[in-house]
Coordinates of N, CA and C in Angstrom, one line a residue:
M202 N 52.1 -3.7 -9.1 CA 51.7 -4.5 -10.2 C 52.5 -4.0 -11.4
S203 N 53.1 -4.9 -12.2 CA 53.9 -4.5 -13.3 C 53.1 -4.3 -14.5
E204 N 53.6 -3.5 -15.4 CA 53.0 -3.1 -16.7 C 53.0 -4.4 -17.6
P205 N 51.9 -4.5 -18.4 CA 51.8 -5.6 -19.3 C 52.9 -5.5 -20.4
T206 N 53.5 -6.6 -20.7 CA 54.6 -6.5 -21.7 C 54.0 -6.6 -23.1
R207 N 54.9 -6.4 -24.1 CA 54.4 -6.6 -25.5 C 54.0 -8.0 -25.7
D208 N 54.7 -9.0 -25.1 CA 54.3 -10.4 -25.3 C 52.9 -10.6 -24.7
D209 N 52.6 -10.0 -23.5 CA 51.3 -10.1 -22.9 C 50.2 -9.5 -23.9
A210 N 50.6 -8.4 -24.5 CA 49.6 -7.7 -25.4 C 49.4 -8.6 -26.6
L211 N 50.4 -9.2 -27.1 CA 50.3 -10.1 -28.3 C 49.5 -11.3 -27.9
A212 N 49.6 -11.9 -26.7 CA 48.9 -13.0 -26.3 C 47.4 -12.7 -26.2
T213 N 47.1 -11.5 -25.6 CA 45.7 -11.0 -25.5 C 45.1 -10.8 -26.9
L214 N 45.9 -10.2 -27.8 CA 45.5 -10.0 -29.2 C 45.1 -11.3 -29.8
R215 N 45.9 -12.3 -29.7 CA 45.6 -13.6 -30.3 C 44.4 -14.2 -29.7
R216 N 44.2 -14.1 -28.4 CA 43.0 -14.6 -27.7 C 41.7 -13.9 -28.2
L217 N 41.8 -12.6 -28.3 CA 40.7 -11.8 -28.8 C 40.3 -12.1 -30.2
R218 N 41.4 -12.3 -31.1 CA 41.1 -12.6 -32.5 C 40.6 -14.0 -32.6
G219 N 41.0 -14.9 -31.7 CA 40.4 -16.3 -31.8 C 38.9 -16.2 -31.4
S220 N 38.5 -15.4 -30.5 CA 37.1 -15.2 -30.2 C 36.4 -14.6 -31.3
I221 N 36.9 -13.6 -32.0 CA 36.3 -13.0 -33.2 C 36.1 -14.0 -34.3
D222 N 37.1 -14.8 -34.5 CA 37.0 -15.9 -35.5 C 35.9 -16.9 -35.2
N223 N 35.8 -17.2 -34.0 CA 34.7 -18.2 -33.6 C 33.3 -17.5 -33.8
I224 N 33.2 -16.3 -33.4 CA 32.0 -15.5 -33.6 C 31.6 -15.4 -35.1
D225 N 32.6 -15.1 -35.9 CA 32.4 -15.0 -37.4 C 31.9 -16.4 -37.9
A226 N 32.5 -17.5 -37.5 CA 32.1 -18.8 -37.9 C 30.6 -19.1 -37.5
A227 N 30.3 -18.7 -36.3 CA 28.9 -18.9 -35.8 C 27.9 -18.1 -36.6
L228 N 28.3 -16.8 -37.0 CA 27.5 -16.0 -37.8 C 27.2 -16.6 -39.2
I229 N 28.3 -17.1 -39.8 CA 28.1 -17.7 -41.1 C 27.2 -18.9 -41.0
H230 N 27.3 -19.7 -40.0 CA 26.4 -20.9 -39.9 C 25.0 -20.4 -39.6
L231 N 24.8 -19.4 -38.8 CA 23.5 -18.9 -38.5 C 22.8 -18.3 -39.8
L232 N 23.6 -17.6 -40.6 CA 23.1 -17.0 -41.8 C 22.7 -18.1 -42.8
A233 N 23.5 -19.2 -42.8 CA 23.2 -20.3 -43.7 C 21.8 -20.9 -43.3
E234 N 21.6 -21.1 -42.0 CA 20.3 -21.6 -41.5 C 19.2 -20.7 -41.8
R235 N 19.5 -19.4 -41.7 CA 18.4 -18.4 -42.0 C 18.0 -18.5 -43.5
F236 N 19.0 -18.6 -44.4 CA 18.7 -18.6 -45.8 C 18.1 -19.9 -46.2
K237 N 18.3 -21.0 -45.5 CA 17.6 -22.3 -45.7 C 16.1 -22.1 -45.4
A238 N 15.8 -21.4 -44.4 CA 14.4 -21.1 -44.0 C 13.8 -20.2 -45.0
T239 N 14.5 -19.1 -45.4 CA 13.9 -18.2 -46.4 C 13.8 -18.8 -47.7
Q240 N 14.6 -19.8 -48.1 CA 14.4 -20.4 -49.4 C 13.1 -21.2 -49.4
Q241 N 12.8 -21.8 -48.2 CA 11.5 -22.6 -48.1 C 10.4 -21.6 -48.2
V242 N 10.5 -20.4 -47.6 CA 9.5 -19.4 -47.7 C 9.3 -19.0 -49.2
G243 N 10.4 -18.8 -49.9 CA 10.4 -18.5 -51.3 C 9.7 -19.5 -52.2
V244 N 9.9 -20.7 -51.9 CA 9.2 -21.8 -52.7 C 7.7 -21.8 -52.4
L245 N 7.4 -21.6 -51.1 CA 6.0 -21.6 -50.7 C 5.3 -20.4 -51.4
K246 N 5.9 -19.2 -51.4 CA 5.3 -18.1 -52.0 C 5.2 -18.3 -53.5
A247 N 6.2 -18.9 -54.1 CA 6.1 -19.1 -55.6 C 5.0 -20.1 -55.9
D248 N 4.9 -21.1 -55.1 CA 3.9 -22.2 -55.3 C 2.5 -21.6 -55.2
H249 N 2.3 -20.5 -54.4 CA 1.0 -20.0 -54.2 C 0.8 -18.6 -54.8
G250 N 1.7 -18.2 -55.7 CA 1.5 -16.9 -56.3 C 1.6 -15.7 -55.4
M251 N 2.3 -15.8 -54.3 CA 2.5 -14.7 -53.4 C 3.7 -13.8 -53.9
P252 N 3.6 -12.5 -53.6 CA 4.7 -11.6 -54.0 C 6.0 -12.0 -53.2
A253 N 7.1 -11.7 -53.9 CA 8.4 -12.0 -53.2 C 8.7 -11.1 -52.0
S254 N 8.2 -9.9 -52.1 CA 8.4 -8.9 -51.0 C 7.2 -8.8 -50.2
D255 N 7.4 -8.5 -48.9 CA 6.3 -8.2 -48.0 C 6.6 -7.0 -47.1
P256 N 6.4 -5.8 -47.7 CA 6.8 -4.6 -47.0 C 6.3 -4.4 -45.6
A257 N 5.1 -4.8 -45.3 CA 4.6 -4.7 -43.9 C 5.4 -5.5 -43.0
R258 N 5.7 -6.8 -43.4 CA 6.5 -7.7 -42.6 C 7.9 -7.1 -42.4
E259 N 8.5 -6.5 -43.5 CA 9.8 -5.9 -43.4 C 9.9 -4.8 -42.4
E260 N 8.8 -3.9 -42.4 CA 8.8 -2.8 -41.5 C 8.7 -3.3 -40.1
Q261 N 7.9 -4.3 -39.8 CA 7.8 -4.9 -38.5 C 9.2 -5.4 -38.0
Q262 N 9.8 -6.1 -38.9 CA 11.1 -6.7 -38.6 C 12.2 -5.6 -38.3
I263 N 12.2 -4.5 -39.1 CA 13.1 -3.4 -38.9 C 12.9 -2.9 -37.5
A264 N 11.7 -2.6 -37.1 CA 11.4 -2.0 -35.8 C 11.8 -3.0 -34.7
R265 N 11.5 -4.3 -34.9 CA 11.9 -5.3 -33.9 C 13.5 -5.4 -33.8
L266 N 14.2 -5.4 -34.9 CA 15.6 -5.6 -34.9 C 16.3 -4.3 -34.4
R267 N 15.7 -3.1 -34.7 CA 16.3 -1.9 -34.1 C 16.2 -1.9 -32.6
Q268 N 15.1 -2.4 -32.1 CA 14.9 -2.4 -30.6 C 15.9 -3.5 -30.0
L269 N 16.0 -4.6 -30.7 CA 16.9 -5.6 -30.2 C 18.4 -5.1 -30.2
A270 N 18.7 -4.3 -31.2 CA 20.0 -3.7 -31.3 C 20.2 -2.7 -30.1
I271 N 19.3 -1.9 -29.9 CA 19.4 -1.0 -28.8 C 19.6 -1.7 -27.5
D272 N 18.8 -2.8 -27.3 CA 18.9 -3.6 -26.0 C 20.2 -4.2 -25.9
A273 N 20.9 -4.6 -27.0 CA 22.2 -5.2 -27.1 C 23.3 -4.3 -27.1
D274 N 23.0 -3.0 -27.1 CA 24.1 -1.9 -27.2 C 24.8 -2.0 -28.5
L275 N 24.0 -2.2 -29.6 CA 24.5 -2.2 -30.9 C 23.8 -1.1 -31.7
D276 N 24.5 -0.4 -32.6 CA 23.9 0.7 -33.3 C 22.7 0.2 -34.1
P277 N 21.5 0.8 -33.8 CA 20.3 0.3 -34.6 C 20.4 0.6 -36.1
E278 N 21.1 1.7 -36.4 CA 21.3 2.0 -37.9 C 22.0 0.8 -38.6
F279 N 23.1 0.3 -37.9 CA 23.8 -0.8 -38.4 C 22.9 -2.1 -38.6
A280 N 22.1 -2.3 -37.5 CA 21.2 -3.5 -37.6 C 20.2 -3.3 -38.7
E281 N 19.7 -2.1 -39.0 CA 18.8 -1.9 -40.1 C 19.5 -2.1 -41.4
K282 N 20.7 -1.6 -41.6 CA 21.4 -1.8 -42.8 C 21.7 -3.3 -43.1
W283 N 22.1 -4.0 -42.0 CA 22.3 -5.4 -42.2 C 21.0 -6.1 -42.6
F284 N 19.9 -5.8 -42.0 CA 18.6 -6.4 -42.4 C 18.3 -6.1 -43.8
N285 N 18.4 -4.9 -44.2 CA 18.1 -4.5 -45.6 C 18.9 -5.2 -46.6
F286 N 20.2 -5.4 -46.3 CA 21.1 -6.2 -47.1 C 20.6 -7.6 -47.3
V287 N 20.3 -8.2 -46.1 CA 19.8 -9.6 -46.1 C 18.5 -9.7 -46.9
V288 N 17.6 -8.8 -46.6 CA 16.3 -8.9 -47.3 C 16.4 -8.7 -48.8
G289 N 17.4 -7.9 -49.2 CA 17.6 -7.8 -50.7 C 18.0 -9.1 -51.3
E290 N 18.8 -9.9 -50.6 CA 19.2 -11.2 -51.1 C 18.1 -12.2 -51.0
V291 N 17.3 -12.1 -50.0 CA 16.1 -13.0 -49.8 C 15.1 -12.7 -51.0
I292 N 14.9 -11.5 -51.3 CA 13.9 -11.1 -52.3 C 14.4 -11.6 -53.7
R293 N 15.8 -11.5 -53.9 CA 16.4 -12.0 -55.1 C 16.1 -13.5 -55.2
H294 N 16.3 -14.2 -54.2 CA 16.1 -15.6 -54.2 C 14.6 -16.0 -54.4
H295 N 13.7 -15.2 -53.8 CA 12.3 -15.5 -53.9 C 11.9 -15.2 -55.4
T296 N 12.4 -14.1 -55.9 CA 12.1 -13.8 -57.3 C 12.6 -14.9 -58.3
A297 N 13.7 -15.4 -58.0 CA 14.3 -16.5 -58.8 C 13.4 -17.7 -58.7
A298 N 13.0 -18.0 -57.5 CA 12.1 -19.2 -57.3 C 10.8 -19.0 -58.0
A299 N 10.2 -17.8 -58.0 CA 9.0 -17.6 -58.7 C 9.2 -17.7 -60.2
D300 N 10.3 -17.2 -60.7 CA 10.6 -17.2 -62.2 C 10.8 -18.6 -62.6
G301 N 11.3 -19.5 -61.7 CA 11.5 -20.9 -62.1 C 10.3 -21.7 -62.1
R302 N 9.2 -21.2 -61.7 CA 7.9 -21.9 -61.6 C 7.2 -21.9 -62.9

């Protein structure tokens, strides 16, 4: 069997990057759907005088996502950092929704 050529490597690189681009697009669309749902939660909370943050729910989600990450062979620390970043944005949106009421 012959060694892969540079052209073979470049073709593989293009294929892999195409897959990465498709995954990135899917992630953006999924995040958009997630934020649509959390915006509805923010309005509901604002309408009923509920706090923007729910620390108990956040702790449950962190534990759940860390386990999902482990099961998926993903660094659970990364999953927690991602969640904390997203929750920060969600709380900002919820606070803005409450302020607008």
